Amino acid sequence: MSERVLAGTIQETDVEKEILLKGWVQKRRDLGGLIFIDLRDKSGIIQVVFNPEYENALAVAENVRSEYVIEVVGTVVLRDENTINPQMKTGTLEVIASQVKVLNKAKNPPFLIQDETDVSEDLRLKYRYMDLRRAPLQETFKKRHQITQVVRNFLNDNEFLEMETPILTKSTPEGARDYLVPSRVHPGEFYALPQSPQLFKQLIMMSGFERYYQIARCFRDEDLRADRQPEFTQIDIETSFMTSDDIMEMTEQMMQKVMKEVNDVEIELPLPRMPYQEAMERFGSDKPDTRFELELIHISEVVANSDFKVFQSAIENGGKVALLNVKGEAANFSRKDIDKLTDFVKVYGAKGLAWLKVEGAELKGPIAKFITEEEKQGLLTSAGAEDGDLLLFVADKTSVVYDSLGALRLKLGKELGLIDESKFNFLWVTDWPLLEYDEELGRYFAAHHPFTMPFEEDFEKLTTNPSEVRANAYDLVLNGYELGGGSIRIYKREIQDQMFKVLGFSQEEAEEQFGFLLEALEFGAPPHGGIALGLDRIVMLLTGRSNLRDTILFPKTASASDLLTDAPSEVSDAQLTDLSIQLNKKI
Amino acid sequence: MSERVLAGTIQETDVEKEILLKGWVQKRRDLGGLIFIDLRDKSGIIQVVFNPEYENALAVAENVRSEYVIEVVGTVVLRDENTINPQMKTGTLEVIASQVKVLNKAKNPPFLIQDETDVSEDLRLKYRYMDLRRAPLQETFKKRHQITQVVRNFLNDNEFLEMETPILTKSTPEGARDYLVPSRVHPGEFYALPQSPQLFKQLIMMSGFERYYQIARCFRDEDLRADRQPEFTQIDIETSFMTSDDIMEMTEQMMQKVMKEVNDVEIELPLPRMPYQEAMERFGSDKPDTRFELELIHISEVVANSDFKVFQSAIENGGKVALLNVKGEAANFSRKDIDKLTDFVKVYGAKGLAWLKVEGAELKGPIAKFITEEEKQGLLTSAGAEDGDLLLFVADKTSVVYDSLGALRLKLGKELGLIDESKFNFLWVTDWPLLEYDEELGRYFAAHHPFTMPFEEDFEKLTTNPSEVRANAYDLVLNGYELGGGSIRIYKREIQDQMFKVLGFSQEEAEEQFGFLLEALEFGAPPHGGIALGLDRIVMLLTGRSNLRDTILFPKTASASDLLTDAPSEVSDAQLTDLSIQLNKKI
């Protein structure tokens, strides 16, 4: 028999041909002396018919069950007109089997291999190899492959070299929690799995390679949220002698290519850019979803002298008052509905959610009585409010106003159907703060990482007013998700020294942890910068999945377990002894 | 100023053009009022001239030193005929600098950035970012990139999907020593870094993807030899429904493409194949270097009744006698030279190295007196020995004869210049033994891994004579190095159960460690097999480096340390407490 033919590729031009098929039994119907099998392989499905003319084949087919692996020789024929299945790509065709061989049997599967499934995710993860047979997951990983190749081809065409950085690296306490690996050869010492190849990619620039990329595995031992995994993959890029504009332009060309080649979507360049401050003020978010409006309206000035205590005290304490104008929804929100929204914003630290409904030219609601005529006019004008609108107010510390109204905006956007799901709205967020002050610990932290270059014009403020120093950093946002970000890096020792000082490192601490980097900066480090984009996130958005776990072949649960192989697991005492470690007594 | 131009790309057609250069100062010569700088970037080197016509630039250039990063604006001109440098690609050209700016300074480098260097490897590793600036290493990593892309393109064109398997996996005691990662969320439990994605790639086949590849990072916590690294990279491939012939053919096409596109070397297909047994008998090695002859000559039959005790007892004890005929070298090896060779084979377990020199029609040497005339004729005929040949004998256990003469063959091949270094001799070694018996532990071990399929015709021997069972496995050898290997895998539960049994696993142990695999075999596992090739090794052989460390961007030393970042290192008590582990007291 000749070469194997893939089920999904069979066409009407193949009619009369004798072919060899190999694959899985998707479905088997026994019509008494006539058996129909839907045979599935990686390309799709074809219907195979067993009839009494080939009795040996028919006899074998009688014992075949779902998910058996079989090999079939047969002839392609057109189906009877009344048995054509327009839902199937090969629905006008079937194969009359003359021979069949069972390559492997299958027990009754734990769940059916079909496009939609409602079995528990735990069961799907335990039998991941069954779950992955489902068409939507097959498609997801084909697309993941495609995305990766488009990215690589683009970067290869732009003279980038793909390079591998170590997985067994040095632990540095700055940043998230490291996964540690005890060293056997050096008792009491540990490697760390990299949270990103950040320092290595900078060292690659110092090695004179100028353009590096890697589809890099990264690790963070953090408590997992729905959209986090202990190991994840980023498209990691670093370049020498390029400005932040150069890097953003190149990155957006890359994403344009990905969108076109993978999803056949045209993205217009240049992508819009928005300073961090503007994003916060307009959308209450540093990764705004710009597919819909419902922007924050700032009314601190309008209510500066308000009789309403909540407004008053927020402003007096240096905070602000802002609102969302939920157009035309006044009648659709009961007091109970609004109570639920109030509970929602409390999660973000808001003490409450004030509201007003516009009825004709009047404002209605519990706080209406505090609003003067002048304030009313100011409000209506600022908010562009008309009859039927619902106004939702938060008055609080600035960060709380942004967080809570930003989150409320997204919630309402989704629930009211304001979002055009067919849109892919990319956006650069720029001009980030370099530092964040942690009130509790009484020290500054790097908003991105400690190697980010401040804008030259802000250098002076590093000593006088660190909070106001802006970073030469940029994040790429798609539909309200951060795809990733980057920056120009510090490439001069004196600036890096100063940065560590602002972050509260003593000279000794800086040397001990980052001495190799500080030294490398003194041996001809070129100006450099780069970006890192989350591949899993990109796959998720481009395949329309709602869950990062669906984009990772063998993902871990929220408790960082692999339900399929049962990792992590206990190991032998001999293994621990080899590593000069022991378990803590209390376990 | 316009776009930056790369130094190595400047051509005579650029003469008169004003260009912008950015790069490193390779060399600076001050001729008093005239300064020459060799400017280096990733593409190559161009000579830049500073003269008094541009005094500002000249003044800056006076303070510039080796490895400074500078930006130059200047005009391309032809060099005077007497200053042309034919050794340089751009040796007929230079750039007259009108402006120069120092982008970053450099301290006096720890060693010179030149093609050949004799500084210690430790110093080179500590300043790896300086070492990597040297042209031979720049070239190595360009080639590594190229090799990777050719492999990817080939596999992409053959419908393979690139897929990522986890790095945080389950520890399985079979095989080499695992690197372990303590789990914070599950106190007392550990992940292991994968020694290879073996089980995951098999699970990918059980997931119905049919064709998978990955440029995969692998980890082994073994004591390092010169050609081992704790983390290494393999081209990892797995396919469903393909035979071992299919896989070998596809792999050799891939390697043919790599050789052609990267090294412009034509490889003839199909590659030669040699059963394991033949490789051992002819070359004393399971990865023979076939670029030269000097094969083992087996003479047990000739000397079966020898008076020479050593021969006699080797044969009586079930061993054998074999020799190398070192053609025409009798006169060049003194007794002292041969003593050194004796010491060499002792490392491989040989008790000694007997020798004879052929002088005219006579045999000379200490054992000549034991050789009868009949044996002499037999020897000369078997060995094709002539006047002036040196015969070197090992008589011992078969494995010792192979190991010691195999190693001696390689040593002599190199030292006597028998090897044509321009050759790329690929070879498949096939028909491997499935199992190896460990005398000391009194049990069988899998020669490859426990998932390798035995030949069907040998199934029966699994219970009756396991040592004789051959595996459906194949190794790819290049110039005496194992590039990698693969096999058809066991895809039926009953065979896998039997395999674990032969390996001494109880049913419980097999279930505990590999239960997920055993179960997966019962849910419609397709016939599958694959291969894994060592990327680092391939890069080493294709770039003519002698050392795996030169092919890995940031390698570790023989004691698994990274001298650049100082990993592994001590971590804080808080980190250990988080992981519920402590150091052993004795440290």
mmCIF file of N, CA and C in Angstrom, chain A residues 41-137:
data_model
loop_
_atom_site.group_PDB
_atom_site.id
_atom_site.type_symbol
_atom_site.label_atom_id
_atom_site.label_comp_id
_atom_site.label_asym_id
_atom_site.label_seq_id
_atom_site.Cartn_x
_atom_site.Cartn_y
_atom_site.Cartn_z
ATOM 1 N N ASP A 41 -7.711 12.119 12.368
ATOM 2 C CA ASP A 41 -6.273 12.279 12.561
ATOM 3 C C ASP A 41 -6.007 13.763 12.740
ATOM 4 N N LYS A 42 -4.721 14.158 12.727
ATOM 5 C CA LYS A 42 -4.422 15.553 13.081
ATOM 6 C C LYS A 42 -5.007 16.549 12.078
ATOM 7 N N SER A 43 -5.396 16.051 10.887
ATOM 8 C CA SER A 43 -5.872 16.971 9.843
ATOM 9 C C SER A 43 -7.380 17.128 9.846
ATOM 10 N N GLY A 44 -8.091 16.181 10.451
ATOM 11 C CA GLY A 44 -9.547 16.265 10.435
ATOM 12 C C GLY A 44 -10.182 14.888 10.483
ATOM 13 N N ILE A 45 -11.372 14.793 9.911
ATOM 14 C CA ILE A 45 -12.177 13.568 10.054
ATOM 15 C C ILE A 45 -12.701 13.114 8.694
ATOM 16 N N ILE A 46 -12.741 11.796 8.468
ATOM 17 C CA ILE A 46 -13.418 11.237 7.288
ATOM 18 C C ILE A 46 -14.295 10.073 7.753
ATOM 19 N N GLN A 47 -15.421 9.897 7.068
ATOM 20 C CA GLN A 47 -16.291 8.764 7.398
ATOM 21 C C GLN A 47 -15.823 7.518 6.649
ATOM 22 N N VAL A 48 -15.675 6.428 7.398
ATOM 23 C CA VAL A 48 -15.262 5.159 6.793
ATOM 24 C C VAL A 48 -16.422 4.176 6.934
ATOM 25 N N VAL A 49 -16.721 3.487 5.837
ATOM 26 C CA VAL A 49 -17.859 2.561 5.827
ATOM 27 C C VAL A 49 -17.354 1.126 5.714
ATOM 28 N N PHE A 50 -17.872 0.270 6.591
ATOM 29 C CA PHE A 50 -17.566 -1.163 6.516
ATOM 30 C C PHE A 50 -18.836 -1.884 6.101
ATOM 31 N N ASN A 51 -18.750 -2.645 5.007
ATOM 32 C CA ASN A 51 -19.938 -3.358 4.559
ATOM 33 C C ASN A 51 -19.618 -4.833 4.313
ATOM 34 N N PRO A 52 -20.665 -5.655 4.153
ATOM 35 C CA PRO A 52 -20.458 -7.110 4.098
ATOM 36 C C PRO A 52 -19.589 -7.573 2.927
ATOM 37 N N GLU A 53 -19.395 -6.697 1.927
ATOM 38 C CA GLU A 53 -18.538 -7.084 0.806
ATOM 39 C C GLU A 53 -17.135 -7.444 1.298
ATOM 40 N N TYR A 54 -16.677 -6.719 2.340
ATOM 41 C CA TYR A 54 -15.359 -7.021 2.920
ATOM 42 C C TYR A 54 -15.587 -7.541 4.339
ATOM 43 N N GLU A 55 -15.900 -8.813 4.410
ATOM 44 C CA GLU A 55 -16.382 -9.312 5.698
ATOM 45 C C GLU A 55 -15.316 -9.346 6.783
ATOM 46 N N ASN A 56 -14.043 -9.572 6.387
ATOM 47 C CA ASN A 56 -12.987 -9.544 7.408
ATOM 48 C C ASN A 56 -12.909 -8.165 8.060
ATOM 49 N N ALA A 57 -12.911 -7.157 7.200
ATOM 50 C CA ALA A 57 -12.845 -5.788 7.713
ATOM 51 C C ALA A 57 -14.050 -5.505 8.601
ATOM 52 N N LEU A 58 -15.215 -5.910 8.133
ATOM 53 C CA LEU A 58 -16.443 -5.670 8.905
ATOM 54 C C LEU A 58 -16.353 -6.350 10.280
ATOM 55 N N ALA A 59 -15.802 -7.568 10.291
ATOM 56 C CA ALA A 59 -15.692 -8.295 11.557
ATOM 57 C C ALA A 59 -14.790 -7.550 12.537
ATOM 58 N N VAL A 60 -13.664 -7.015 12.027
ATOM 59 C CA VAL A 60 -12.780 -6.253 12.903
ATOM 60 C C VAL A 60 -13.497 -5.003 13.401
ATOM 61 N N ALA A 61 -14.176 -4.309 12.482
ATOM 62 C CA ALA A 61 -14.840 -3.046 12.819
ATOM 63 C C ALA A 61 -15.885 -3.243 13.906
ATOM 64 N N GLU A 62 -16.444 -4.445 13.958
ATOM 65 C CA GLU A 62 -17.458 -4.702 14.976
ATOM 66 C C GLU A 62 -16.905 -4.600 16.397
ATOM 67 N N ASN A 63 -15.624 -4.842 16.534
ATOM 68 C CA ASN A 63 -15.019 -4.820 17.867
ATOM 69 C C ASN A 63 -14.292 -3.523 18.202
ATOM 70 N N VAL A 64 -14.373 -2.604 17.274
ATOM 71 C CA VAL A 64 -13.653 -1.344 17.456
ATOM 72 C C VAL A 64 -14.493 -0.394 18.305
ATOM 73 N N ARG A 65 -13.848 0.390 19.142
ATOM 74 C CA ARG A 65 -14.548 1.342 20.009
ATOM 75 C C ARG A 65 -13.937 2.734 19.867
ATOM 76 N N SER A 66 -14.562 3.714 20.500
ATOM 77 C CA SER A 66 -14.067 5.094 20.463
ATOM 78 C C SER A 66 -12.606 5.162 20.911
ATOM 79 N N GLU A 67 -11.835 5.945 20.199
ATOM 80 C CA GLU A 67 -10.417 6.217 20.499
ATOM 81 C C GLU A 67 -9.476 5.047 20.245
ATOM 82 N N TYR A 68 -9.985 3.951 19.670
ATOM 83 C CA TYR A 68 -9.076 2.929 19.131
ATOM 84 C C TYR A 68 -8.220 3.590 18.055
ATOM 85 N N VAL A 69 -6.995 3.115 17.936
ATOM 86 C CA VAL A 69 -6.135 3.587 16.845
ATOM 87 C C VAL A 69 -6.161 2.518 15.759
ATOM 88 N N ILE A 70 -6.562 2.918 14.567
ATOM 89 C CA ILE A 70 -6.705 1.915 13.500
ATOM 90 C C ILE A 70 -6.036 2.369 12.214
ATOM 91 N N GLU A 71 -5.822 1.377 11.357
ATOM 92 C CA GLU A 71 -5.237 1.593 10.038
ATOM 93 C C GLU A 71 -6.241 1.028 9.050
ATOM 94 N N VAL A 72 -6.606 1.816 8.060
ATOM 95 C CA VAL A 72 -7.655 1.400 7.135
ATOM 96 C C VAL A 72 -7.156 1.516 5.702
ATOM 97 N N VAL A 73 -7.411 0.481 4.891
ATOM 98 C CA VAL A 73 -7.241 0.620 3.442
ATOM 99 C C VAL A 73 -8.636 0.642 2.847
ATOM 100 N N GLY A 74 -8.871 1.587 1.956
ATOM 101 C CA GLY A 74 -10.205 1.671 1.379
ATOM 102 C C GLY A 74 -10.229 2.577 0.176
ATOM 103 N N THR A 75 -11.411 2.682 -0.406
ATOM 104 C CA THR A 75 -11.572 3.457 -1.626
ATOM 105 C C THR A 75 -12.475 4.659 -1.360
ATOM 106 N N VAL A 76 -12.028 5.816 -1.848
ATOM 107 C CA VAL A 76 -12.811 7.037 -1.657
ATOM 108 C C VAL A 76 -14.004 7.012 -2.613
ATOM 109 N N VAL A 77 -15.175 7.276 -2.072
ATOM 110 C CA VAL A 77 -16.372 7.379 -2.926
ATOM 111 C C VAL A 77 -17.174 8.622 -2.518
ATOM 112 N N LEU A 78 -18.071 9.034 -3.431
ATOM 113 C CA LEU A 78 -19.011 10.106 -3.091
ATOM 114 C C LEU A 78 -20.112 9.525 -2.232
ATOM 115 N N ARG A 79 -20.577 10.293 -1.253
ATOM 116 C CA ARG A 79 -21.702 9.806 -0.457
ATOM 117 C C ARG A 79 -22.998 9.916 -1.247
ATOM 118 N N ASP A 80 -23.942 9.107 -0.867
ATOM 119 C CA ASP A 80 -25.313 9.306 -1.375
ATOM 120 C C ASP A 80 -25.733 10.718 -1.008
ATOM 121 N N GLU A 81 -26.517 11.321 -1.885
ATOM 122 C CA GLU A 81 -26.872 12.712 -1.655
ATOM 123 C C GLU A 81 -27.553 12.929 -0.306
ATOM 124 N N ASN A 82 -28.381 11.973 0.094
ATOM 125 C CA ASN A 82 -29.123 12.158 1.349
ATOM 126 C C ASN A 82 -28.293 11.878 2.601
ATOM 127 N N THR A 83 -27.033 11.448 2.422
ATOM 128 C CA THR A 83 -26.191 11.246 3.597
ATOM 129 C C THR A 83 -25.063 12.278 3.664
ATOM 130 N N ILE A 84 -25.099 13.255 2.763
ATOM 131 C CA ILE A 84 -24.081 14.315 2.798
ATOM 132 C C ILE A 84 -24.182 15.104 4.102
ATOM 133 N N ASN A 85 -23.018 15.376 4.698
ATOM 134 C CA ASN A 85 -22.978 16.158 5.947
ATOM 135 C C ASN A 85 -22.296 17.494 5.687
ATOM 136 N N PRO A 86 -23.107 18.555 5.552
ATOM 137 C CA PRO A 86 -22.526 19.852 5.205
ATOM 138 C C PRO A 86 -21.703 20.461 6.336
ATOM 139 N N GLN A 87 -21.828 19.924 7.549
ATOM 140 C CA GLN A 87 -21.042 20.417 8.693
ATOM 141 C C GLN A 87 -19.586 19.964 8.634
ATOM 142 N N MET A 88 -19.329 18.916 7.843
ATOM 143 C CA MET A 88 -17.986 18.342 7.797
ATOM 144 C C MET A 88 -17.272 18.788 6.533
ATOM 145 N N LYS A 89 -15.975 19.034 6.687
ATOM 146 C CA LYS A 89 -15.166 19.449 5.534
ATOM 147 C C LYS A 89 -15.166 18.349 4.470
ATOM 148 N N THR A 90 -15.148 17.095 4.906
ATOM 149 C CA THR A 90 -15.141 15.975 3.962
ATOM 150 C C THR A 90 -16.536 15.350 3.858
ATOM 151 N N GLY A 91 -17.557 16.159 4.109
ATOM 152 C CA GLY A 91 -18.908 15.634 4.281
ATOM 153 C C GLY A 91 -19.575 15.081 3.035
ATOM 154 N N THR A 92 -18.979 15.287 1.870
ATOM 155 C CA THR A 92 -19.573 14.721 0.652
ATOM 156 C C THR A 92 -18.926 13.386 0.310
ATOM 157 N N LEU A 93 -17.940 12.989 1.131
ATOM 158 C CA LEU A 93 -17.143 11.817 0.771
ATOM 159 C C LEU A 93 -17.182 10.767 1.876
ATOM 160 N N GLU A 94 -16.878 9.531 1.496
ATOM 161 C CA GLU A 94 -16.622 8.508 2.503
ATOM 162 C C GLU A 94 -15.646 7.500 1.907
ATOM 163 N N VAL A 95 -15.120 6.651 2.760
ATOM 164 C CA VAL A 95 -14.156 5.651 2.313
ATOM 165 C C VAL A 95 -14.754 4.280 2.573
ATOM 166 N N ILE A 96 -14.835 3.459 1.519
ATOM 167 C CA ILE A 96 -15.304 2.087 1.692
ATOM 168 C C ILE A 96 -14.096 1.236 2.061
ATOM 169 N N ALA A 97 -14.109 0.735 3.296
ATOM 170 C CA ALA A 97 -12.939 0.033 3.830
ATOM 171 C C ALA A 97 -12.874 -1.392 3.290
ATOM 172 N N SER A 98 -11.694 -1.773 2.777
ATOM 173 C CA SER A 98 -11.491 -3.165 2.370
ATOM 174 C C SER A 98 -10.634 -3.906 3.391
ATOM 175 N N GLN A 99 -9.782 -3.163 4.107
ATOM 176 C CA GLN A 99 -8.966 -3.774 5.158
ATOM 177 C C GLN A 99 -8.918 -2.841 6.356
ATOM 178 N N VAL A 100 -8.815 -3.441 7.512
ATOM 179 C CA VAL A 100 -8.645 -2.614 8.707
ATOM 180 C C VAL A 100 -7.807 -3.390 9.718
ATOM 181 N N LYS A 101 -6.984 -2.646 10.452
ATOM 182 C CA LYS A 101 -6.118 -3.271 11.444
ATOM 183 C C LYS A 101 -6.174 -2.397 12.694
ATOM 184 N N VAL A 102 -6.336 -3.037 13.831
ATOM 185 C CA VAL A 102 -6.307 -2.276 15.082
ATOM 186 C C VAL A 102 -4.848 -2.104 15.503
ATOM 187 N N LEU A 103 -4.376 -0.843 15.546
ATOM 188 C CA LEU A 103 -2.999 -0.583 15.963
ATOM 189 C C LEU A 103 -2.899 -0.539 17.483
ATOM 190 N N ASN A 104 -3.931 -0.019 18.109
ATOM 191 C CA ASN A 104 -3.965 -0.026 19.570
ATOM 192 C C ASN A 104 -5.398 0.134 20.046
ATOM 193 N N LYS A 105 -5.691 -0.513 21.155
ATOM 194 C CA LYS A 105 -7.035 -0.415 21.722
ATOM 195 C C LYS A 105 -7.139 0.797 22.629
ATOM 196 N N ALA A 106 -8.374 1.090 23.045
ATOM 197 C CA ALA A 106 -8.579 2.175 24.001
ATOM 198 C C ALA A 106 -9.673 1.764 24.971
ATOM 199 N N LYS A 107 -9.403 2.022 26.239
ATOM 200 C CA LYS A 107 -10.462 1.845 27.223
ATOM 201 C C LYS A 107 -11.510 2.932 27.008
ATOM 202 N N ASN A 108 -12.638 2.747 27.647
ATOM 203 C CA ASN A 108 -13.686 3.758 27.557
ATOM 204 C C ASN A 108 -13.143 5.099 28.060
ATOM 205 N N PRO A 109 -13.130 6.129 27.209
ATOM 206 C CA PRO A 109 -12.485 7.395 27.620
ATOM 207 C C PRO A 109 -13.182 8.054 28.806
ATOM 208 N N PRO A 110 -12.411 8.788 29.633
ATOM 209 C CA PRO A 110 -12.972 9.453 30.818
ATOM 210 C C PRO A 110 -13.951 10.558 30.435
ATOM 211 N N PHE A 111 -13.834 11.076 29.232
ATOM 212 C CA PHE A 111 -14.832 12.039 28.721
ATOM 213 C C PHE A 111 -14.779 11.993 27.207
ATOM 214 N N LEU A 112 -15.844 12.494 26.590
ATOM 215 C CA LEU A 112 -15.928 12.431 25.132
ATOM 216 C C LEU A 112 -15.018 13.471 24.494
ATOM 217 N N ILE A 113 -14.413 13.067 23.373
ATOM 218 C CA ILE A 113 -13.524 13.969 22.656
ATOM 219 C C ILE A 113 -14.385 14.785 21.693
ATOM 220 N N GLN A 114 -14.913 15.888 22.195
ATOM 221 C CA GLN A 114 -15.746 16.728 21.331
ATOM 222 C C GLN A 114 -15.398 18.188 21.566
ATOM 223 N N ASP A 115 -15.840 19.053 20.646
ATOM 224 C CA ASP A 115 -15.381 20.445 20.687
ATOM 225 C C ASP A 115 -15.723 21.122 22.001
ATOM 226 N N GLU A 116 -16.973 20.987 22.437
ATOM 227 C CA GLU A 116 -17.379 21.616 23.690
ATOM 228 C C GLU A 116 -17.468 20.541 24.759
ATOM 229 N N THR A 117 -17.032 20.901 25.951
ATOM 230 C CA THR A 117 -17.085 19.911 27.017
ATOM 231 C C THR A 117 -17.421 20.614 28.316
ATOM 232 N N ASP A 118 -18.132 19.941 29.188
ATOM 233 C CA ASP A 118 -18.429 20.579 30.471
ATOM 234 C C ASP A 118 -17.881 19.753 31.626
ATOM 235 N N VAL A 119 -16.942 18.833 31.325
ATOM 236 C CA VAL A 119 -16.342 18.085 32.434
ATOM 237 C C VAL A 119 -15.432 19.022 33.213
ATOM 238 N N SER A 120 -15.128 18.647 34.447
ATOM 239 C CA SER A 120 -14.346 19.519 35.319
ATOM 240 C C SER A 120 -12.946 19.699 34.764
ATOM 241 N N GLU A 121 -12.381 20.868 35.044
ATOM 242 C CA GLU A 121 -11.038 21.111 34.522
ATOM 243 C C GLU A 121 -10.027 20.151 35.146
ATOM 244 N N ASP A 122 -10.237 19.778 36.402
ATOM 245 C CA ASP A 122 -9.306 18.838 37.032
ATOM 246 C C ASP A 122 -9.227 17.517 36.272
ATOM 247 N N LEU A 123 -10.392 17.024 35.857
ATOM 248 C CA LEU A 123 -10.406 15.771 35.108
ATOM 249 C C LEU A 123 -9.719 15.953 33.756
ATOM 250 N N ARG A 124 -9.987 17.093 33.139
ATOM 251 C CA ARG A 124 -9.349 17.375 31.841
ATOM 252 C C ARG A 124 -7.837 17.460 32.000
ATOM 253 N N LEU A 125 -7.376 18.007 33.116
ATOM 254 C CA LEU A 125 -5.921 18.146 33.313
ATOM 255 C C LEU A 125 -5.267 16.809 33.643
ATOM 256 N N LYS A 126 -6.002 15.961 34.362
ATOM 257 C CA LYS A 126 -5.464 14.633 34.677
ATOM 258 C C LYS A 126 -5.307 13.811 33.405
ATOM 259 N N TYR A 127 -6.285 13.945 32.527
ATOM 260 C CA TYR A 127 -6.212 13.237 31.243
ATOM 261 C C TYR A 127 -5.906 14.246 30.141
ATOM 262 N N ARG A 128 -4.898 15.029 30.374
ATOM 263 C CA ARG A 128 -4.586 16.120 29.441
ATOM 264 C C ARG A 128 -4.420 15.595 28.016
ATOM 265 N N TYR A 129 -3.827 14.389 27.877
ATOM 266 C CA TYR A 129 -3.605 13.843 26.533
ATOM 267 C C TYR A 129 -4.907 13.516 25.828
ATOM 268 N N MET A 130 -5.993 13.333 26.577
ATOM 269 C CA MET A 130 -7.301 13.161 25.952
ATOM 270 C C MET A 130 -7.882 14.529 25.602
ATOM 271 N N ASP A 131 -7.768 15.452 26.559
ATOM 272 C CA ASP A 131 -8.309 16.795 26.354
ATOM 273 C C ASP A 131 -7.681 17.437 25.114
ATOM 274 N N LEU A 132 -6.379 17.213 24.958
ATOM 275 C CA LEU A 132 -5.668 17.847 23.842
ATOM 276 C C LEU A 132 -6.103 17.300 22.485
ATOM 277 N N ARG A 133 -6.802 16.141 22.502
ATOM 278 C CA ARG A 133 -7.296 15.616 21.212
ATOM 279 C C ARG A 133 -8.480 16.421 20.682
ATOM 280 N N ARG A 134 -9.087 17.242 21.539
ATOM 281 C CA ARG A 134 -10.246 18.015 21.105
ATOM 282 C C ARG A 134 -9.832 19.092 20.101
ATOM 283 N N ALA A 135 -10.642 19.293 19.088
ATOM 284 C CA ALA A 135 -10.298 20.195 17.987
ATOM 285 C C ALA A 135 -9.917 21.610 18.435
ATOM 286 N N PRO A 136 -10.650 22.216 19.401
ATOM 287 C CA PRO A 136 -10.275 23.596 19.757
ATOM 288 C C PRO A 136 -8.862 23.666 20.341
ATOM 289 N N LEU A 137 -8.436 22.656 21.074
ATOM 290 C CA LEU A 137 -7.087 22.671 21.633
ATOM 291 C C LEU A 137 -6.048 22.345 20.552
#
